[in-house]
PDB file of C-alpha atoms in Angstrom:
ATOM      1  CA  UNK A   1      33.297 136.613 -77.168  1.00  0.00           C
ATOM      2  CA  UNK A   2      30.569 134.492 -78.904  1.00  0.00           C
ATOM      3  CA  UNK A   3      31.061 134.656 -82.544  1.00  0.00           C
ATOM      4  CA  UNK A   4      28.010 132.704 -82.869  1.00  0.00           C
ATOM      5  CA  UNK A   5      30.410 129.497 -85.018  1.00  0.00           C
ATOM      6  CA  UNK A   6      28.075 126.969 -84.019  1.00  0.00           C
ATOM      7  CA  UNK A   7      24.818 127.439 -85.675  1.00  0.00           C
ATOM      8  CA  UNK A   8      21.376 126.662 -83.594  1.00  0.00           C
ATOM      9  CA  UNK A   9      23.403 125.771 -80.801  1.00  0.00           C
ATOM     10  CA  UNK A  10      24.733 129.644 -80.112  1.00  0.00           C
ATOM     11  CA  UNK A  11      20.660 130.841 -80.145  1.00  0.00           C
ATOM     12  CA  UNK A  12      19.746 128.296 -77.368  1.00  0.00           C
ATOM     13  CA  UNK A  13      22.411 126.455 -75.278  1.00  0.00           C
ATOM     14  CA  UNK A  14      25.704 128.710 -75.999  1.00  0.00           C
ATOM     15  CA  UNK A  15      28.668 128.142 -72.928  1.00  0.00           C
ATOM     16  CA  UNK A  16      29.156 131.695 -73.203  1.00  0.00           C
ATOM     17  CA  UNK A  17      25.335 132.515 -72.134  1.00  0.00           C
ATOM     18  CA  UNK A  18      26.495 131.214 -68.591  1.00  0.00           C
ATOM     19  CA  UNK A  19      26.843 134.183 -65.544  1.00  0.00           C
ATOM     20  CA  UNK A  20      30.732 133.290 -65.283  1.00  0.00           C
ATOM     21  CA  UNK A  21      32.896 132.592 -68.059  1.00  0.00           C
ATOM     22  CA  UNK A  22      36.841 131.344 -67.205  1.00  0.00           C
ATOM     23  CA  UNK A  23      39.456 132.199 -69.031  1.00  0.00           C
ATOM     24  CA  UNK A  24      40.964 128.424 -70.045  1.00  0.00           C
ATOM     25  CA  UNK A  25      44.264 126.993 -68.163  1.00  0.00           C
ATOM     26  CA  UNK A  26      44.286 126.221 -64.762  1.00  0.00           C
ATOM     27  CA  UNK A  27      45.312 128.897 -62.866  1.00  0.00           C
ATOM     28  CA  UNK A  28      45.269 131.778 -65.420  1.00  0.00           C
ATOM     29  CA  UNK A  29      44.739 135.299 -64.491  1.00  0.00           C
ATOM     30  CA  UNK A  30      43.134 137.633 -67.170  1.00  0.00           C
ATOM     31  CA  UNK A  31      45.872 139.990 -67.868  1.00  0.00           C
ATOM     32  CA  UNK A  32      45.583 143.196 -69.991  1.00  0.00           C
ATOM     33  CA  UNK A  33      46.181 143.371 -73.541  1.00  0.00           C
ATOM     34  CA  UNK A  34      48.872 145.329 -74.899  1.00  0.00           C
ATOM     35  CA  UNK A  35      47.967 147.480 -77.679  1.00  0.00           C
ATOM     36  CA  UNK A  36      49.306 145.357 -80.221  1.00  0.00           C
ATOM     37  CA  UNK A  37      47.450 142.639 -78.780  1.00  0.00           C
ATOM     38  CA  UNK A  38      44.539 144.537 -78.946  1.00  0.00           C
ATOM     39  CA  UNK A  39      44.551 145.255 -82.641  1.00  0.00           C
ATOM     40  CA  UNK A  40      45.663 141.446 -83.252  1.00  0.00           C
ATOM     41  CA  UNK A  41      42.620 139.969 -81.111  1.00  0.00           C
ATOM     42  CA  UNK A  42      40.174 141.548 -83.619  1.00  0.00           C
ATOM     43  CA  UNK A  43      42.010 140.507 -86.578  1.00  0.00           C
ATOM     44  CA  UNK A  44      41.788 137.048 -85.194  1.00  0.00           C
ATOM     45  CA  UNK A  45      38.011 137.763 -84.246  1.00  0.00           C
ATOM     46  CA  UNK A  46      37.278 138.247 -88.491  1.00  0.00           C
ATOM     47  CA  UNK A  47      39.692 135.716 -89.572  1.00  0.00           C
ATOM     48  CA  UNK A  48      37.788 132.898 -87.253  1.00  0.00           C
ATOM     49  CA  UNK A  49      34.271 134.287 -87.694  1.00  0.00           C
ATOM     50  CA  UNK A  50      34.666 134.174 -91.857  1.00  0.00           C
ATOM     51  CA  UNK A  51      37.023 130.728 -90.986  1.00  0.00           C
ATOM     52  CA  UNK A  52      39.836 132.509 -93.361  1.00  0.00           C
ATOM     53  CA  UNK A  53      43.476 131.719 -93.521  1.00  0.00           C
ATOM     54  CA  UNK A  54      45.983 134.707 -92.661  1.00  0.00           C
ATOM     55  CA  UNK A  55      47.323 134.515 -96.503  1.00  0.00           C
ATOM     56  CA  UNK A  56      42.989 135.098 -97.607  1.00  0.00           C
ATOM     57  CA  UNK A  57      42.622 137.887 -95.271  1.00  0.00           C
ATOM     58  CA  UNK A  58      45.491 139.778 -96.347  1.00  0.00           C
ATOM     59  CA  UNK A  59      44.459 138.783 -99.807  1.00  0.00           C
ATOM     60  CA  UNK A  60      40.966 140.661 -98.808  1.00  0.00           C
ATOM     61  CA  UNK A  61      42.784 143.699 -97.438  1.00  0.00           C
ATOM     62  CA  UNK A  62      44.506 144.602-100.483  1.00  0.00           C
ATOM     63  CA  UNK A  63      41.737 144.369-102.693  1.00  0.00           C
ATOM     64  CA  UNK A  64      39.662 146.263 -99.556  1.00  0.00           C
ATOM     65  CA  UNK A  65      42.257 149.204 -99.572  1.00  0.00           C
ATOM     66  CA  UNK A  66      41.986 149.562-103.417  1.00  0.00           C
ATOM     67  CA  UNK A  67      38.123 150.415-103.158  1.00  0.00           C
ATOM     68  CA  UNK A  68      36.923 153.760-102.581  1.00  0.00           C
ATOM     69  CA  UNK A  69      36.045 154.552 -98.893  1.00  0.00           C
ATOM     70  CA  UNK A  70      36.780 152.904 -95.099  1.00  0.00           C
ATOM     71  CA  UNK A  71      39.329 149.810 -96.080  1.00  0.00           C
ATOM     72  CA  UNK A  72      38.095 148.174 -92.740  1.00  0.00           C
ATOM     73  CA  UNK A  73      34.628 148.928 -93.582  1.00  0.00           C
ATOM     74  CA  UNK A  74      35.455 147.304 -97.013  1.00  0.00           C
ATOM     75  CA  UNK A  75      37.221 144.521 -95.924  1.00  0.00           C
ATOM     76  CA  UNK A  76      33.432 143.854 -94.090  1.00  0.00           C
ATOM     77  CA  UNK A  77      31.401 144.208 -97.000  1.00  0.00           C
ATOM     78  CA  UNK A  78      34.073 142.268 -99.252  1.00  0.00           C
ATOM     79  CA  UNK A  79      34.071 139.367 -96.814  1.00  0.00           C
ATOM     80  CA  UNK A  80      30.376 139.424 -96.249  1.00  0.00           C
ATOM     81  CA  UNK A  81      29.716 138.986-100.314  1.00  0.00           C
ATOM     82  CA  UNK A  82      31.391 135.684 -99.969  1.00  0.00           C
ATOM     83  CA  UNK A  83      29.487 133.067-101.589  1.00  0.00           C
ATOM     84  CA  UNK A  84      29.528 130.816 -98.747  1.00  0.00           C
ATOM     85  CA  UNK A  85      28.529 133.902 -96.707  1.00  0.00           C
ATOM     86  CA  UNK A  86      25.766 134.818 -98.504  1.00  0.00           C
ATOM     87  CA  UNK A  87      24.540 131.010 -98.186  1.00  0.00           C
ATOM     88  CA  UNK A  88      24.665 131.103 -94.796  1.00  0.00           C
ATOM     89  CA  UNK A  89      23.102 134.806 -94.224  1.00  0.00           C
ATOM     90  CA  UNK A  90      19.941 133.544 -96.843  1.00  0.00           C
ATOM     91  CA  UNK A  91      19.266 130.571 -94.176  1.00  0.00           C
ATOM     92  CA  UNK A  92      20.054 127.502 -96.322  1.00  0.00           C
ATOM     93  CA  UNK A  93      22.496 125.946 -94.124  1.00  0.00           C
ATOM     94  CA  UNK A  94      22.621 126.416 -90.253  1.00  0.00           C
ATOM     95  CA  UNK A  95      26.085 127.408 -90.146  1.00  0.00           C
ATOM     96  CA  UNK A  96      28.978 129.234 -92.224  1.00  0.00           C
ATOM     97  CA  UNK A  97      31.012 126.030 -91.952  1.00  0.00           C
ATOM     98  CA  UNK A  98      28.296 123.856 -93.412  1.00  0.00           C
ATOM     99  CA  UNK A  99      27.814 126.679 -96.371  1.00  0.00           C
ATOM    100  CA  UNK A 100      31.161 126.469 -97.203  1.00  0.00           C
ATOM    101  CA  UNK A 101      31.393 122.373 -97.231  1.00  0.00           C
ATOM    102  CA  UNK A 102      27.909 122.534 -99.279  1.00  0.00           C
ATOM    103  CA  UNK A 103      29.117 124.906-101.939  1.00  0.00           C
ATOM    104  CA  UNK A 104      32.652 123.163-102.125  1.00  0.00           C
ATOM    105  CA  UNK A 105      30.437 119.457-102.829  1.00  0.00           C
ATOM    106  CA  UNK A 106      28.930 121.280-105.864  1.00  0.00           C
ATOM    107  CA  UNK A 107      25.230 121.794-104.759  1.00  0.00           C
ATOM    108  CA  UNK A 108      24.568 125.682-105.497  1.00  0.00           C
ATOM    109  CA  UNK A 109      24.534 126.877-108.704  1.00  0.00           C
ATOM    110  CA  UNK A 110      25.080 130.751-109.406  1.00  0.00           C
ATOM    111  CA  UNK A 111      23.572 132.578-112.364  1.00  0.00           C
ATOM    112  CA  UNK A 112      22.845 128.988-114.073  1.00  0.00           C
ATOM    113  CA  UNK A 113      26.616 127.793-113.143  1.00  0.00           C
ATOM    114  CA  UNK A 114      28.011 125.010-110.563  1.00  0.00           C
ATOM    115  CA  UNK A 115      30.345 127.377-108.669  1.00  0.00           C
ATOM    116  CA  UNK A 116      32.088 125.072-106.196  1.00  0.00           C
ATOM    117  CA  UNK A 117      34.492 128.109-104.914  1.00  0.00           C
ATOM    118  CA  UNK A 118      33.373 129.542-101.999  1.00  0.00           C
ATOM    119  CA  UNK A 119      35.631 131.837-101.765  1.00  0.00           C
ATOM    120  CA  UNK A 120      33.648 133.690-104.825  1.00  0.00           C
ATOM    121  CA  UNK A 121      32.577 137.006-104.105  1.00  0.00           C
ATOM    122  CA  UNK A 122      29.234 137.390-105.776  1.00  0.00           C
ATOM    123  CA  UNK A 123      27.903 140.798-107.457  1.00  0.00           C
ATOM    124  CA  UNK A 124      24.674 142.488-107.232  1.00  0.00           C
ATOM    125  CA  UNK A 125      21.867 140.625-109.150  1.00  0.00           C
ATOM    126  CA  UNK A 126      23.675 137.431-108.992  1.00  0.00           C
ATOM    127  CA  UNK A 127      20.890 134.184-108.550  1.00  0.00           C
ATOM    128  CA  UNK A 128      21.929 131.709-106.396  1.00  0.00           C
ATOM    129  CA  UNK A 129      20.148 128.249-106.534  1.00  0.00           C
ATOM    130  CA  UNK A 130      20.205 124.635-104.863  1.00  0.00           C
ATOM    131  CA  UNK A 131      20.731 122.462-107.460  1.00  0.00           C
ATOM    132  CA  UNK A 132      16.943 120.718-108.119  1.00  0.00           C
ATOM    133  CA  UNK A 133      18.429 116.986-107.702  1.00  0.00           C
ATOM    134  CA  UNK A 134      20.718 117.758-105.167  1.00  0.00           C
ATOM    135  CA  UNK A 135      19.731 115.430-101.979  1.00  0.00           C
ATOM    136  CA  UNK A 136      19.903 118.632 -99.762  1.00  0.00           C
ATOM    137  CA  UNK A 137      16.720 120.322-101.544  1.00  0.00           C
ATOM    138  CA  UNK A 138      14.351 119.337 -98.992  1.00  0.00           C
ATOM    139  CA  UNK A 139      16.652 120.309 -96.165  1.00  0.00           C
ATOM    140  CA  UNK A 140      17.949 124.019 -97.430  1.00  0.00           C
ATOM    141  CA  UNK A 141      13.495 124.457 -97.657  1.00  0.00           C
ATOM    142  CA  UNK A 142      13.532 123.737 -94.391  1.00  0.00           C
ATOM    143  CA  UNK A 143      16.261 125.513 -93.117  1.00  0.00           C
ATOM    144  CA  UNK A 144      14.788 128.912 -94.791  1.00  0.00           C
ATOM    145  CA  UNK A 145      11.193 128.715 -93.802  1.00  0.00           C
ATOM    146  CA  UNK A 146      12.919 128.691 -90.541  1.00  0.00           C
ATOM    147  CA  UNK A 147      14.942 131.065 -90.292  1.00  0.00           C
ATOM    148  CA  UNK A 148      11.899 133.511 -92.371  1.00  0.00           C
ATOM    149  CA  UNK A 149       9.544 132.721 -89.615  1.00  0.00           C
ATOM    150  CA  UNK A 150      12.565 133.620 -86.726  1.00  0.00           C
ATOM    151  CA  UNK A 151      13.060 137.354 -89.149  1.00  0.00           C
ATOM    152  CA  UNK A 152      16.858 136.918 -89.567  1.00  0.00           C
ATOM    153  CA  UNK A 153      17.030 136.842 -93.189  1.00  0.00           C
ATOM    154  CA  UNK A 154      18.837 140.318 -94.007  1.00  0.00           C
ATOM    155  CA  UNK A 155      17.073 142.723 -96.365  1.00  0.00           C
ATOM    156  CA  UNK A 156      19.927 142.390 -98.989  1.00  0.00           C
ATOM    157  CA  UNK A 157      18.815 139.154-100.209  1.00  0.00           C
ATOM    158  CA  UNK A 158      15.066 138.200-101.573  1.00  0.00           C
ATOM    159  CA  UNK A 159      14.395 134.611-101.052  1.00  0.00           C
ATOM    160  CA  UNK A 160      12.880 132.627-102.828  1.00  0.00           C
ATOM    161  CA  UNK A 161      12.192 128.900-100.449  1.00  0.00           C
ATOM    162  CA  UNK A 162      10.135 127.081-102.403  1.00  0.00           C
ATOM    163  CA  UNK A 163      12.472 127.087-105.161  1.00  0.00           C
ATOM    164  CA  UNK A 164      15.901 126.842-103.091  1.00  0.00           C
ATOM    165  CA  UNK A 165      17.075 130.069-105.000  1.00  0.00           C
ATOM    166  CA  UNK A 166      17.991 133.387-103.310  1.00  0.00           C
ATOM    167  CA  UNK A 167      19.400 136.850-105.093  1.00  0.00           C
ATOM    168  CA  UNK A 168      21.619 139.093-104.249  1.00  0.00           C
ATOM    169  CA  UNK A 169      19.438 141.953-104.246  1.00  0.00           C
ATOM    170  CA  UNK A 170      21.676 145.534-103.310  1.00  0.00           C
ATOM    171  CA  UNK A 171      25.032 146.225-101.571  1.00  0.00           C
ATOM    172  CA  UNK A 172      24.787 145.884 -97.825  1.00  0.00           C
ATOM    173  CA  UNK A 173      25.527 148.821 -95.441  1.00  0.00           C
ATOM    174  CA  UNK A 174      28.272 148.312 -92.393  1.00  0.00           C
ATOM    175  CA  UNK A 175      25.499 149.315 -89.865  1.00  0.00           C
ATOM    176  CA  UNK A 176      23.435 146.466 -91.245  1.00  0.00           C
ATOM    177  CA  UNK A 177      25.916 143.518 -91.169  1.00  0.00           C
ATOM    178  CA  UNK A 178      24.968 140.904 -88.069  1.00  0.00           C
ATOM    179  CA  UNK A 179      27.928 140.308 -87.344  1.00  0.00           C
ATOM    180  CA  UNK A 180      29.237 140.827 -83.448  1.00  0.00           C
ATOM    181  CA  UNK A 181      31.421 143.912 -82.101  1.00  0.00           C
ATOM    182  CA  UNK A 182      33.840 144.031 -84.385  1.00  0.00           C
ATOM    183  CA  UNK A 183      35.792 147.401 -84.171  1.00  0.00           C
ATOM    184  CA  UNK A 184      37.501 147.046 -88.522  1.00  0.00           C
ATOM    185  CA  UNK A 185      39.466 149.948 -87.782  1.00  0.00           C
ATOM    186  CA  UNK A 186      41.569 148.190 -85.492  1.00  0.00           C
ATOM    187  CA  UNK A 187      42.325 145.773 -88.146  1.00  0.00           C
ATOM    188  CA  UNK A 188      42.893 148.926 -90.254  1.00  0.00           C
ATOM    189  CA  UNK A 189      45.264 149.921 -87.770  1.00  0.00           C
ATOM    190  CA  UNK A 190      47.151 146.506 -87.381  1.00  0.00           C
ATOM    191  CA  UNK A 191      47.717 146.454 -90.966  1.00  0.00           C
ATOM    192  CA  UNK A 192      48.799 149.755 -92.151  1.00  0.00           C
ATOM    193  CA  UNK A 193      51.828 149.607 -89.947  1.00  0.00           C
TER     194      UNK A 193
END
C-alpha cells in the first residue's frame, strides 16, 4: 500500500504506481491474512505512516479512548495534531520525516517558543513559525508556494509563506484527513481485546 513516506518522489516516480507489484522474497505466494493479522496490518499501517514507536501509539490510544466520541477516529485526529504533522500537512518540509528532524534541530517556534518536541500536540490557535535566521527560511518559502500552487494545503491551517508562519486554524474532521485507507476501527478492534 503506498503510504506516500517518501515525499515528491510518491507524486511522480512511486514503485507502487507500476501495473504489477511482487510481494518481496523469492518465491513467496500471497497468502490470506488471518483476522488477527488483519487488525495488526493496519495498526502497523498508522504506526509507520506517523513513524511512531509501539510504546507512542499505545501512549496515543489511551489518551484517544479518554476523549469523547470514536477512540479510532480520535486516535486520527490526536496523531494528525502532531507538531511535526502539522509541519508537514502546511507544506514546509517535503516529507513527515524531514518535519520531524527540522523541529527536533530547533527551527520552528510555536506561539513565540522554540519547541524542539515533535511529538507536541498543538491546540487550536496555536502560531507556528520558522525561526527568521534559521538557514532553512528560504527553503520552507519555497516548499509552501509549492505545495499552494499544487492545492494540497488542508483547510485547517491558514498559511502564511512569506513569513514562514502557519496557524492552526479549527479541529480537523476524519473525512477530511489525507491520509490513505486506513480502516481506525480495526485498530479499535486490535486494542480493546
Amino acid at each position: 500500500m503506498k503510504l506516500f513516506l517518501k515525499g515528491r518522489r510518491c507524486f511522480n516516480k512511486c514503485p507502487m504506481d507500476r501495473d504489477v507489484v511482487y510481494p518481496p522474497g523469492m518465491h513467496m505466494r500471497r497468502q490470506k491474512l488471518s483476522g488477527y493479522g488483519t487488525l495488526l496490518s493496519e495498526k502497523q499501517k498508522i504506526r509507520w505512516y506517523y513513524g511512531l514507536t509501539e510504546r507512542q501509539l499505545l501512549r496515543y490510544w489511551e489518551q484517544a479512548t479518554r476523549q469523547k466520541g470514536m477512540p479510532g477516529t480520535n486516535l486520527l485526529l490526536l496523531l494528525e495534531r502532531r507538531l511535526d504533522v502539522l509541519v508537514f500537512r502546511s507544506g514546509m518540509s517535503q516529507s513527515l520525516p524531514q518535519a520531524r528532524q527540522w523541529v527536533t534541530h530547533s527551527h520552528f517556534e510555536v506561539n513565540g517558543k522554540i519547541l524542539n518536541i515533535p511529538s507536541a500536540v498543538l491546540n487550536v490557535g496555536s502560531i507556528v513559525r520558522i525561526r527568521p535566521h534559521s538557514p532553512l527560511f528560504a527553503t520552507v518559502v519555497r516548499n509552501v508556494k509549492e505545495r499552494q500552487e499544487l492545492g494540497v494545503i488542508p483547510g485547517w491551517i491558514q498559511v502564511k509563506p512569506e513569513e514562514g508562519s502557519f496557524i492552526f486554524v479549527r479541529n480537523m474532521e476524519r473525512s477530511e484527513l489525507p491520509i490513505p485507507e486506513i480502516e481506525e476501527r480495526l485498530v479499535a478492534e486490535l486494542y480493546s481485546r
